[in-house]
Coordinates of C-alpha atoms in Angstrom, one line a residue:
X87 CA 7.5 -28.8 12.4
X88 CA 7.1 -25.2 11.2
X89 CA 8.6 -22.5 13.4
X90 CA 6.4 -20.1 15.3
X91 CA 5.9 -16.8 13.5
X92 CA 7.5 -14.9 16.4
X93 CA 10.7 -16.8 16.0
X94 CA 10.9 -16.3 12.3
X95 CA 10.2 -12.6 12.6
X96 CA 13.0 -12.3 15.2
X97 CA 15.4 -14.1 12.8
X98 CA 14.5 -11.9 9.9
X99 CA 14.7 -8.7 11.9
X100 CA 18.2 -9.7 13.1
X101 CA 19.2 -10.3 9.5
X102 CA 17.7 -7.0 8.2
X103 CA 19.6 -5.2 11.0
X104 CA 22.9 -6.8 9.8
X105 CA 22.2 -5.7 6.2
X106 CA 21.3 -2.1 7.2
X107 CA 24.4 -1.8 9.4
X108 CA 26.6 -3.2 6.6
X109 CA 25.6 -0.3 4.3
X110 CA 28.4 2.3 4.2
X111 CA 28.1 4.9 6.9
X112 CA 28.6 8.0 4.8
X113 CA 27.4 8.3 1.2
X114 CA 28.1 11.7 -0.2
X115 CA 25.7 13.3 -2.7
X116 CA 28.5 13.7 -5.3
X117 CA 29.4 9.9 -5.0
X118 CA 28.4 7.9 -8.1
X119 CA 26.6 4.7 -7.8
X120 CA 29.5 2.6 -9.2
X121 CA 31.8 4.1 -6.6
X122 CA 29.5 2.8 -3.9
X123 CA 29.1 -0.6 -5.6
X124 CA 32.8 -1.2 -6.2
X125 CA 33.8 -2.3 -2.7
X126 CA 30.7 -4.5 -2.5
X127 CA 31.3 -6.3 -5.8
X128 CA 35.0 -6.8 -5.4
X129 CA 35.3 -7.2 -1.6
X130 CA 36.1 -10.7 -0.3
X131 CA 35.1 -9.9 3.3
X132 CA 31.9 -11.2 5.0
X133 CA 30.3 -7.8 4.9
X134 CA 30.7 -7.4 1.2
X135 CA 29.2 -10.9 0.6
X136 CA 26.3 -10.1 2.9
X137 CA 25.5 -7.0 0.8
X138 CA 25.8 -8.9 -2.5
X139 CA 23.3 -11.5 -1.4
X140 CA 21.0 -8.8 0.0
X141 CA 21.0 -6.7 -3.2
X142 CA 20.7 -9.7 -5.5
X143 CA 24.2 -9.7 -6.9
X144 CA 26.3 -12.9 -7.3
X145 CA 27.6 -13.9 -3.9
X146 CA 30.6 -15.7 -5.4
X147 CA 33.5 -13.2 -5.6
X148 CA 34.6 -14.4 -9.1
X149 CA 31.2 -13.7 -10.6
X150 CA 30.7 -10.4 -8.8
X151 CA 34.1 -9.1 -10.0
X152 CA 33.3 -10.1 -13.5
X153 CA 30.1 -8.1 -13.2
X154 CA 32.1 -5.1 -11.9
X155 CA 34.4 -5.4 -14.9
X156 CA 31.4 -5.1 -17.2
X157 CA 30.0 -2.2 -15.3
X158 CA 33.3 -0.4 -15.6
X159 CA 33.6 -1.1 -19.3
X160 CA 33.5 1.8 -21.8
X161 CA 31.9 -0.4 -24.4
X162 CA 28.7 1.4 -25.6
X163 CA 26.7 -1.8 -25.8
X164 CA 27.2 -2.3 -22.0
X165 CA 26.3 1.3 -21.0
X166 CA 22.8 0.3 -20.0
X167 CA 23.9 -2.3 -17.6
X168 CA 24.4 0.2 -14.8
X169 CA 20.8 1.3 -15.4
X170 CA 19.5 -2.2 -14.9
X171 CA 21.6 -2.5 -11.7
X172 CA 20.3 0.8 -10.5
X173 CA 16.7 -0.2 -11.1
X174 CA 17.1 -3.5 -9.3
X175 CA 18.8 -1.9 -6.3
X176 CA 16.2 0.9 -6.1
X177 CA 13.2 -1.6 -6.1
X178 CA 14.9 -3.8 -3.5
X179 CA 15.7 -0.8 -1.2
X180 CA 12.2 0.7 -1.6
X181 CA 10.8 -2.4 0.1
X182 CA 13.6 -2.5 2.6
X183 CA 13.0 1.1 3.7
X184 CA 9.3 0.5 4.0
X185 CA 9.9 -2.5 6.3
X186 CA 12.5 -0.8 8.4
X187 CA 9.9 2.0 9.1
X188 CA 7.6 -0.8 10.5
X189 CA 10.3 -2.1 12.9
X190 CA 9.8 -0.4 16.2
X191 CA 13.5 -0.4 17.3
X192 CA 15.8 2.5 18.0
X193 CA 18.5 1.1 15.7
X194 CA 16.4 1.9 12.6
X195 CA 16.8 5.7 13.3
X196 CA 20.5 5.4 12.4
X197 CA 20.1 3.0 9.6
X198 CA 17.2 4.4 7.6
X199 CA 19.1 7.5 6.4
X200 CA 21.9 5.3 5.1
X201 CA 19.5 3.1 3.2
X202 CA 17.8 6.2 1.8
X203 CA 21.1 7.7 0.7
X204 CA 22.1 4.5 -1.1
X205 CA 18.7 4.5 -2.8
X206 CA 19.1 8.1 -3.9
X207 CA 22.4 7.2 -5.7
X208 CA 20.2 5.1 -8.1
X209 CA 17.9 8.0 -9.1
X210 CA 20.0 9.4 -12.0
X211 CA 20.1 6.0 -13.7
X212 CA 16.5 4.8 -13.3
X213 CA 14.7 3.5 -16.4
X214 CA 11.3 4.2 -14.8
X215 CA 10.3 6.6 -12.0
X216 CA 7.8 6.2 -9.2
X217 CA 4.9 8.4 -10.4
X218 CA 2.9 10.9 -8.5
X219 CA -0.8 11.3 -9.3
X220 CA 0.0 14.6 -11.1
X221 CA 2.1 12.5 -13.5
X222 CA -0.9 10.4 -14.3
X223 CA -3.4 13.1 -14.9
X224 CA -3.5 12.7 -18.6
X225 CA -4.1 8.9 -18.4
X226 CA -6.5 8.6 -15.5
X227 CA -9.4 10.2 -17.2
X228 CA -12.1 7.9 -18.7
X229 CA -11.5 9.1 -22.2
X230 CA -7.7 8.3 -21.9
X231 CA -8.5 4.8 -20.6
X232 CA -10.9 4.2 -23.4
X233 CA -8.3 5.2 -25.9
X234 CA -5.8 2.7 -24.4
X235 CA -3.4 5.2 -22.8
X236 CA -0.1 3.6 -21.9
X237 CA 1.2 4.1 -18.3
X238 CA 3.9 1.5 -18.4
X239 CA 6.6 4.2 -18.7
X240 CA 5.6 5.3 -15.1
X241 CA 5.7 1.8 -13.7
X242 CA 8.6 -0.1 -12.1
X243 CA 6.7 -3.4 -12.5
X244 CA 5.9 -5.5 -15.6
X245 CA 3.1 -7.3 -13.6
X246 CA -0.1 -5.3 -14.1
X247 CA 1.9 -2.2 -15.0
X248 CA -0.9 0.3 -15.2
X249 CA -2.5 -0.9 -12.0
X250 CA 0.9 -0.9 -10.3
X251 CA 1.7 2.6 -11.3
X252 CA -1.6 4.0 -9.9
X253 CA -1.2 2.1 -6.7
X254 CA 2.3 3.4 -6.2
X255 CA 1.2 7.0 -6.9
X256 CA -1.7 6.7 -4.5
X257 CA 0.6 5.4 -1.8
X258 CA 3.0 8.2 -2.5
X259 CA 0.2 10.8 -1.9
X260 CA -0.6 9.2 1.5
X261 CA 2.9 8.4 2.8
X262 CA 5.2 11.0 1.3
X263 CA 2.9 14.0 1.0
X264 CA 0.8 13.1 4.1
X265 CA -2.5 13.5 2.2
X266 CA -5.5 12.6 4.4
X267 CA -6.8 9.4 3.0
X268 CA -10.2 9.8 4.7
X269 CA -10.8 13.4 3.7
X270 CA -14.3 13.8 2.2
X271 CA -13.0 16.6 0.0
X272 CA -10.5 14.7 -2.1
X273 CA -8.8 16.4 -4.9
X274 CA -9.6 15.6 -8.6
X275 CA -6.4 13.4 -8.9
X276 CA -7.3 11.3 -5.8
X277 CA -10.9 10.8 -7.0
X278 CA -9.7 9.9 -10.5
X279 CA -7.3 7.3 -9.1
X280 CA -9.9 5.8 -6.9
X281 CA -12.4 5.7 -9.8
X282 CA -9.7 3.9 -11.9
X283 CA -9.1 1.3 -9.2
X284 CA -12.8 0.7 -8.6
X285 CA -13.4 0.2 -12.3
X286 CA -10.4 -2.1 -12.6
X287 CA -11.5 -4.3 -9.7
X288 CA -15.1 -4.4 -10.8
X289 CA -13.9 -5.8 -14.2
X290 CA -11.7 -8.3 -12.4
X291 CA -14.7 -9.5 -10.4
X292 CA -16.7 -9.7 -13.6
X293 CA -13.9 -11.7 -15.1
X294 CA -13.2 -9.1 -17.8
X295 CA -9.7 -8.2 -16.6
X296 CA -6.9 -10.8 -16.6
X297 CA -4.7 -10.5 -13.5
X298 CA -1.0 -11.1 -13.6
X299 CA -0.4 -10.7 -9.9
X300 CA -3.2 -11.3 -7.4
X301 CA -1.5 -9.4 -4.6
X302 CA -1.8 -6.2 -6.7
X303 CA -5.5 -6.6 -6.9
X304 CA -5.9 -7.1 -3.1
X305 CA -3.6 -4.1 -2.6
X306 CA -6.0 -2.0 -4.7
X307 CA -9.0 -3.2 -2.7
X308 CA -7.2 -2.4 0.5
X309 CA -6.2 1.1 -0.6
X310 CA -9.7 1.9 -1.7
X311 CA -11.1 0.9 1.6
X312 CA -8.4 2.7 3.5
X313 CA -9.1 5.9 1.5
X314 CA -12.7 5.7 2.9
X315 CA -14.4 4.9 -0.5
X316 CA -17.5 2.8 0.4
X317 CA -17.7 1.3 -3.1
X318 CA -14.7 -0.9 -2.4
X319 CA -16.2 -2.6 0.6
X320 CA -19.1 -3.7 -1.6
X321 CA -16.6 -5.6 -3.8
X322 CA -15.2 -7.7 -0.9
X323 CA -17.4 -10.7 -1.3
X324 CA -17.0 -10.7 -5.1
X325 CA -13.2 -10.5 -4.8
X326 CA -13.1 -13.5 -2.5
X327 CA -14.9 -15.5 -5.2
X328 CA -12.7 -14.1 -8.0
X329 CA -9.3 -14.5 -6.3
X330 CA -9.4 -16.9 -3.4
X331 CA -5.9 -18.2 -4.1
X332 CA -2.7 -16.3 -4.9
X333 CA -1.6 -15.9 -8.5
X334 CA 2.0 -15.0 -9.3
X335 CA 3.1 -13.6 -12.7
X336 CA 3.8 -16.0 -15.5
X337 CA 7.3 -17.0 -16.5
X338 CA 7.0 -14.8 -19.5
X339 CA 6.0 -11.7 -17.4
X340 CA 8.8 -12.4 -14.9
X341 CA 11.4 -12.7 -17.6
X342 CA 10.6 -9.1 -18.6
X343 CA 11.3 -7.8 -15.1
X344 CA 14.6 -6.4 -13.8
X345 CA 13.9 -8.2 -10.5
X346 CA 12.3 -11.5 -11.7
X347 CA 13.4 -13.4 -8.5
X348 CA 11.0 -11.5 -6.3
X349 CA 7.8 -12.8 -8.0
X350 CA 7.3 -15.9 -5.8
X351 CA 4.3 -17.5 -4.0
X352 CA 5.8 -16.3 -0.7
X353 CA 5.7 -12.6 -1.9
X354 CA 2.2 -12.8 -3.2
X355 CA 1.0 -14.7 0.0
X356 CA 2.7 -12.1 2.3
X357 CA 1.2 -9.1 0.4
X358 CA -2.3 -10.7 0.3
X359 CA -2.2 -11.6 3.9
X360 CA -1.2 -8.0 4.8
X361 CA -4.0 -6.6 2.7
X362 CA -6.6 -8.9 4.3
X363 CA -5.5 -8.0 7.8
X364 CA -5.7 -4.3 6.9
X365 CA -9.2 -4.7 5.5
X366 CA -10.4 -6.6 8.6
X367 CA -9.1 -3.8 10.9
X368 CA -10.6 -1.0 8.8
X369 CA -13.6 0.8 10.3
X370 CA -16.1 -0.5 7.8
X371 CA -19.1 -2.8 8.1
X372 CA -18.3 -6.3 7.1
X373 CA -20.9 -9.1 7.4
X374 CA -20.0 -12.0 9.6
X375 CA -20.2 -14.3 6.5
X376 CA -17.6 -12.2 4.5
X377 CA -15.4 -11.8 7.6
X378 CA -15.4 -15.6 8.0
X379 CA -14.5 -16.0 4.3
X380 CA -11.6 -13.6 4.6
X381 CA -10.4 -15.3 7.8
X382 CA -10.6 -18.7 6.0
X383 CA -8.1 -17.4 3.4
X384 CA -5.5 -16.5 6.0
X385 CA -4.1 -20.0 6.8
X386 CA -3.5 -20.6 3.1
X387 CA -1.5 -17.3 2.9
X388 CA 0.3 -18.1 6.1
X389 CA 1.6 -21.6 5.3
X390 CA 4.3 -20.5 2.7
X391 CA 5.6 -18.0 5.2
X392 CA 6.0 -20.7 7.9
X393 CA 7.4 -23.4 5.5
X394 CA 9.8 -21.3 3.4
X395 CA 13.2 -20.3 4.9
X396 CA 13.6 -16.6 4.7
X397 CA 15.6 -15.3 1.7
X398 CA 18.8 -13.4 1.9
X399 CA 17.4 -11.2 -0.8
X400 CA 16.5 -8.1 1.2
X401 CA 13.2 -7.5 -0.8
X402 CA 12.0 -11.0 -0.1
X403 CA 13.2 -11.0 3.5
X404 CA 11.3 -7.7 4.0
X405 CA 8.0 -8.9 2.6
X406 CA 8.4 -12.2 4.5
X407 CA 8.7 -10.1 7.7
X408 CA 5.7 -7.9 6.8
X409 CA 3.5 -10.9 6.1
X410 CA 4.2 -12.6 9.4
X411 CA 3.8 -9.2 11.2
X412 CA 0.4 -8.9 9.6
X413 CA -0.6 -12.3 10.8
X414 CA 0.4 -11.5 14.4
X415 CA -1.6 -8.2 14.1
X416 CA -4.5 -10.3 13.0
X417 CA -4.3 -12.7 15.9
X418 CA -4.0 -9.7 18.3
X419 CA -6.9 -7.9 16.7
X420 CA -9.3 -10.9 17.0
X421 CA -9.5 -10.4 20.7
X422 CA -9.9 -6.6 20.9
X423 CA -10.1 -4.5 17.8
X424 CA -12.4 -6.5 15.6
X425 CA -15.1 -7.0 18.3
X426 CA -14.8 -3.3 19.3
X427 CA -15.1 -1.9 15.8
X428 CA -18.0 -4.3 14.9
X429 CA -20.0 -3.8 18.1
X430 CA -19.1 -0.2 18.8
X431 CA -18.2 -1.0 22.5
X432 CA -15.1 -1.8 24.4
X433 CA -14.7 -2.4 28.1
X434 CA -11.1 -2.0 29.3
X435 CA -11.8 -4.0 32.4
X436 CA -12.1 -7.1 30.3
X437 CA -8.3 -6.9 29.8
X438 CA -7.3 -6.1 33.3
X439 CA -6.5 -9.2 35.3
X440 CA -5.7 -7.1 38.4
X441 CA -6.4 -3.4 39.1
X442 CA -5.8 -1.2 36.1
X443 CA -3.0 -3.3 34.7
X444 CA -4.0 -3.9 31.1
X445 CA -2.7 -7.1 29.5
X446 CA -3.0 -8.6 26.0
X447 CA -0.5 -11.4 26.4
X448 CA -2.6 -14.6 27.0
X449 CA 0.1 -16.4 29.0
X450 CA 1.0 -13.5 31.2
X451 CA -2.7 -12.6 31.7
X452 CA -3.4 -16.2 32.9
X453 CA -0.5 -16.1 35.3
X454 CA -1.6 -12.8 36.8
X455 CA -5.2 -13.9 37.1
X456 CA -4.1 -17.2 38.8
X457 CA -2.1 -15.2 41.4
X458 CA -4.9 -12.8 41.9
X459 CA -7.4 -15.6 42.5
X460 CA -5.0 -17.5 44.8
X461 CA -4.5 -14.4 47.0
X462 CA -8.2 -13.5 47.0
X463 CA -9.1 -16.9 48.4
X464 CA -6.6 -16.5 51.2
X465 CA -4.3 -19.2 50.0
X466 CA -1.2 -17.3 51.0
X467 CA -2.2 -17.0 54.6
X468 CA 0.1 -19.0 56.8
X469 CA 2.7 -19.2 54.0
X470 CA 5.7 -17.3 52.9
X471 CA 5.6 -17.1 49.1
X472 CA 8.0 -15.8 46.5
X473 CA 6.8 -14.2 43.2
X474 CA 9.2 -13.3 40.4
X475 CA 8.1 -10.4 38.1
X476 CA 10.6 -10.1 35.3
X477 CA 10.9 -8.6 31.8
X478 CA 12.3 -6.0 29.5
X479 CA 12.5 -2.3 30.4
X480 CA 9.2 -0.3 30.3
X481 CA 6.9 -3.3 30.0
X482 CA 5.1 -2.3 33.3
X483 CA 6.7 -4.6 35.9
X484 CA 6.5 -2.0 38.7
X485 CA 3.0 -0.9 37.7
X486 CA 1.9 -4.6 37.8
X487 CA 3.2 -5.1 41.4
X488 CA 1.8 -1.7 42.4
X489 CA -1.7 -2.9 41.3
X490 CA -1.4 -6.0 43.4
X491 CA -0.5 -3.8 46.4
X492 CA -3.4 -1.5 45.7
X493 CA -6.0 -4.2 45.1
X494 CA -5.2 -5.8 48.5
X495 CA -5.3 -2.4 50.2
X496 CA -1.5 -1.9 50.6
X497 CA -1.2 0.9 48.1
X498 CA 0.1 3.5 50.5
X499 CA 2.6 0.9 51.9
X500 CA 3.9 0.4 48.4
X501 CA 4.7 4.1 48.1
X502 CA 6.1 4.5 51.6
X503 CA 8.2 1.4 52.2
X504 CA 6.8 -1.7 50.5
X505 CA 9.0 -1.2 47.5
X506 CA 12.8 -1.4 47.9
X507 CA 14.8 -0.3 44.9
X508 CA 18.2 -2.0 44.9
X509 CA 21.4 -0.2 44.0
X510 CA 25.0 -1.5 44.1
X511 CA 25.3 -0.2 47.6
X512 CA 22.0 -1.2 49.1
X513 CA 22.2 -2.8 52.5
X514 CA 19.2 -5.1 52.2
X515 CA 19.6 -6.6 55.7
X516 CA 19.4 -3.2 57.4
X517 CA 16.4 -2.1 55.2
X518 CA 14.4 -5.2 55.7
X519 CA 15.0 -5.5 59.4
X520 CA 13.6 -2.0 59.7
X521 CA 10.6 -2.4 57.4
X522 CA 9.3 -5.9 58.1
X523 CA 7.6 -4.8 61.3
X524 CA 6.2 -1.8 59.6
X525 CA 4.9 -4.1 56.8
X526 CA 2.8 -6.1 59.3
X527 CA 1.3 -2.9 60.6
X528 CA 0.1 -1.9 57.1
X529 CA -2.1 -5.0 56.7
X530 CA -5.8 -4.0 56.9
X531 CA -7.9 -5.8 59.5
X532 CA -9.6 -8.9 58.1
X533 CA -7.4 -8.9 55.0
X534 CA -7.2 -12.2 53.1
X535 CA -3.7 -11.3 51.9
X536 CA -0.5 -11.2 53.9
X537 CA 2.0 -8.4 53.9
X538 CA 3.7 -7.7 50.6
X539 CA 7.3 -6.6 50.0
X540 CA 8.7 -5.8 46.6
X541 CA 12.4 -5.9 45.9
X542 CA 12.9 -4.0 42.6
X543 CA 16.0 -4.1 40.4
X544 CA 17.1 -7.3 42.2
X545 CA 19.4 -8.2 39.3
X546 CA 21.5 -5.0 39.7
X547 CA 25.3 -5.6 39.7
X548 CA 26.6 -5.7 43.3
X549 CA 29.8 -6.5 45.2
X550 CA 27.9 -8.9 47.5
X551 CA 24.8 -11.0 46.7
X552 CA 21.4 -9.9 48.1
X553 CA 19.9 -13.4 47.5
X554 CA 21.0 -15.1 50.7
X555 CA 19.1 -12.4 52.7
X556 CA 16.0 -12.9 50.6
X557 CA 16.2 -16.7 50.7
X558 CA 16.6 -16.6 54.5
X559 CA 13.5 -14.3 54.7
X560 CA 11.4 -16.7 52.7
X561 CA 12.6 -19.8 54.4
X562 CA 12.6 -18.6 58.1
X563 CA 10.5 -15.5 58.2
X564 CA 13.5 -13.5 59.6
X565 CA 16.5 -11.6 58.5
X566 CA 19.6 -10.8 60.6
X567 CA 19.1 -7.5 62.5
X568 CA 15.4 -8.0 63.3
X569 CA 14.5 -7.1 66.9
X570 CA 14.8 -10.2 69.1
X571 CA 11.2 -9.7 70.4
X572 CA 9.8 -9.6 66.9
X573 CA 8.2 -12.9 65.9
X574 CA 9.0 -14.7 62.7
X575 CA 6.8 -13.7 59.8
X576 CA 4.4 -16.5 59.1
X577 CA 2.6 -14.6 56.3
X578 CA 4.5 -12.9 53.5
X579 CA 4.5 -12.5 49.7
X580 CA 7.9 -11.4 48.5
X581 CA 7.7 -9.9 45.0
X582 CA 11.1 -9.5 43.4
X583 CA 12.2 -8.6 39.9
X584 CA 14.2 -6.7 37.3
X585 CA 14.8 -6.5 33.6
X586 CA 18.5 -6.6 33.0
X587 CA 18.4 -9.9 31.3
X588 CA 15.1 -9.4 29.4
X589 CA 13.1 -12.5 30.3
X590 CA 12.5 -15.1 32.9
X591 CA 14.3 -17.7 30.9
X592 CA 17.3 -15.4 30.3
X593 CA 17.5 -14.7 34.0
X594 CA 17.4 -18.4 34.8
X595 CA 20.3 -19.1 32.4
X596 CA 22.3 -16.2 33.8
X597 CA 21.8 -17.3 37.4
X598 CA 22.7 -20.9 36.5
X599 CA 26.0 -19.7 35.0
X600 CA 26.7 -17.5 38.1
X601 CA 26.0 -20.1 40.8
X602 CA 29.6 -20.0 41.9
X603 CA 29.9 -16.2 41.9
X604 CA 29.8 -14.4 45.3
X605 CA 27.9 -11.6 43.5
X606 CA 24.9 -13.9 42.8
X607 CA 25.2 -16.5 45.5
X608 CA 21.9 -18.3 46.1
X609 CA 20.3 -16.4 43.2
X610 CA 19.3 -19.7 41.4
X611 CA 17.9 -21.0 44.7
X612 CA 15.6 -18.0 45.1
X613 CA 14.6 -18.4 41.4
X614 CA 13.7 -22.0 42.0
X615 CA 11.9 -21.1 45.2
X616 CA 9.7 -18.6 43.3
X617 CA 6.5 -20.7 42.8
X618 CA 5.0 -18.0 40.5
X619 CA 6.8 -16.2 37.7
X620 CA 5.4 -13.3 35.7
X621 CA 7.3 -13.0 32.4
X622 CA 6.7 -9.6 30.7
X623 CA 8.1 -10.1 27.2
X624 CA 9.6 -7.3 25.2
X625 CA 7.0 -8.0 22.5
X626 CA 4.4 -6.4 24.9
X627 CA 5.9 -3.0 23.8
X628 CA 5.0 -3.8 20.1
X629 CA 1.6 -5.3 20.7
X630 CA -0.7 -2.8 19.1
X631 CA -3.7 -3.8 21.2
X632 CA -1.7 -3.0 24.4
X633 CA -1.0 0.5 23.0
X634 CA -4.7 0.9 22.3
X635 CA -5.7 -0.1 25.8
X636 CA -3.1 2.1 27.5
X637 CA -4.2 5.0 25.3
X638 CA -7.9 4.5 26.0
X639 CA -7.2 4.2 29.7
X640 CA -5.5 7.5 29.6
X641 CA -8.4 9.0 27.6
X642 CA -10.8 8.0 30.3
X643 CA -8.5 9.3 32.9
X644 CA -8.3 12.7 31.3
X645 CA -12.0 12.8 30.1
X646 CA -15.0 10.9 31.3
X647 CA -16.1 7.3 31.7
X648 CA -17.5 6.2 29.3
X649 CA -15.9 8.0 26.4
X650 CA -17.0 7.9 22.8
X651 CA -13.8 7.5 20.6
X652 CA -13.5 7.8 16.9
X653 CA -11.8 4.8 15.2
X654 CA -9.1 7.2 13.8
X655 CA -7.8 7.4 17.4
X656 CA -7.6 3.6 17.6
X657 CA -5.6 3.6 14.4
X658 CA -3.2 6.4 15.6
X659 CA -2.7 4.6 19.0
X660 CA -1.8 1.3 17.2
X661 CA 0.9 3.1 15.2
X662 CA 2.6 4.9 18.1
X663 CA 6.4 4.0 18.0
X664 CA 7.6 2.6 21.3
X665 CA 11.3 2.5 20.7
X666 CA 11.8 5.9 22.3
X667 CA 8.6 6.0 24.3
X668 CA 8.5 7.1 27.9
X669 CA 6.1 4.6 29.3
X670 CA 2.7 6.0 30.4
X671 CA 3.9 9.6 29.7
X672 CA 3.8 8.7 26.0
X673 CA 0.1 8.2 26.2
X674 CA -0.5 11.2 28.4
X675 CA 1.1 13.4 25.7
X676 CA -0.9 11.7 23.0
X677 CA -4.2 12.2 24.7
X678 CA -3.5 15.9 25.3
X679 CA -3.4 16.3 21.6
X680 CA -6.9 14.9 21.0
X681 CA -10.0 17.0 20.4
X682 CA -13.8 16.6 21.0
X683 CA -16.5 17.4 18.5
X684 CA -19.9 18.9 19.4
X685 CA -21.2 15.4 20.0
X686 CA -18.4 14.6 22.5
X687 CA -16.7 12.2 20.1
X688 CA -12.9 12.2 20.8
X689 CA -10.8 12.3 17.6
X690 CA -7.3 13.3 16.6
X691 CA -7.1 16.6 14.7
X692 CA -4.5 15.4 12.2
X693 CA -6.9 12.6 11.1
X694 CA -10.4 13.3 9.9
X695 CA -13.4 11.7 11.5
X696 CA -14.3 8.3 10.3
X697 CA -17.9 7.0 10.2
X698 CA -17.4 4.6 13.1
X699 CA -17.0 5.3 16.8
X700 CA -16.5 3.1 19.8
X701 CA -17.9 3.6 23.3
X702 CA -15.1 2.9 25.8
X703 CA -15.6 2.1 29.5
X704 CA -13.1 1.4 32.2

């Protein structure tokens, strides 16, 4: 059985982190490439072998040392060998850097400069350079194309070299120079490049252009659409007919490449899947028929990514990661982004299982909705229940519990006593004996729900376990120290939680291991007694739709309800990095940087207006 995409992504990400961390910490500008390669090629340690595999060198020490001997040779006929190695490393690291930028984790901040420094060592030796559009001016004009101008000297690829050079140059304008790809006043170079791509694709659709690598063609179509050129959207249906399956370069073409091993069905499938996902999320009009045809291609692109073990070659591992990430984006988008962009309307309340807590994780959303319904029907009356709310930091655990308190009219109680934050020195017996009577007083008359108590940071390290106290409360309705005249609590919902161990399953394993420890006595018993468990996975932080919902909620909070939002804002929200985010404050800051036009449409000044807006309601 094929693994789930999430598990494969996790494994690849862990591997990419190991490779990045194995790259030397300090690479000085005056260091030569061969000086940096020497310890990698001659080292017998695990780290050297890891880097050899990642960079496409022989993993066996005897072969790698033989290669090093050739690279060190002063024989003139071998002088170009270092240039081939440099070109290989440069192309592999180019993809690696791109993928690391997509990984929303703090460790990438430290590793990316190292990878970039390593890549820069290759520059003096490169046989071909990544072009800018200014480098291609003389060959992008129609007269130059008609005369058969050769752009291969600008290309790092032998598969569709002219097309590849233009694609790389156009990407450079957008990524490195931050050129606005939806600016209606494009410069002559950008217009010439888009004209070239359109003509190329039109000829592919008419079967006049032979394609070496189908992923390059889909990349061209995606770029044209992302640059806001409406002509490319008109080619979608024709492209599906022309290239419904992946096509990898021929054996002859691959043999002429310095990195022949990267041209695999997995690579082409990953790139094509990523392009289709990007096209589907673009703010353009796509007919339901064409959208269905695009979506029908996705399973065929996904299958190689699920069936093929990820490669230790860092380029192939990177594109494998990107393809699977694109698939997860696609599955997330189907519920929120696609319908919103196509219909022009989005109701945030559709994604709020309780109060204002937005949720895009189907399992968590179902658990929350089930608890909400159970409490609303008065099922908790006459019972003492235990609810575990657990997950990684900043996933919204406290906010979720707060929304339950608010929804059942205990919001003020939450702020003034209903939430108990544990510390190593917290005397829970004393606190609960004082607050339980107060909790009963806070229940509104006629409420269907009983009193709520929330024990936050319940997994904090302590010298004595708090769990016997909580277990006694749930089992008997009392804790030691309660006034003798106070009756046992018949009705109570005890929320408890934390995030030290990341997930509900990790907490269970931890408490199982610590059953005999006085610090966690009865912890597993309380876990098992918790009939309802809310698992807030760390992946929530990376879910792009959740970022959109949180941002749109804040837009309505700071503006009006409903609000008319340009799709450029949706795109910007989806790309907000969360590794260093400060929870809700991240979105407060983002919204403060937005602007309204004369029609009241909210857009982001750094991004030009698109042609599509979405009316958002709470």
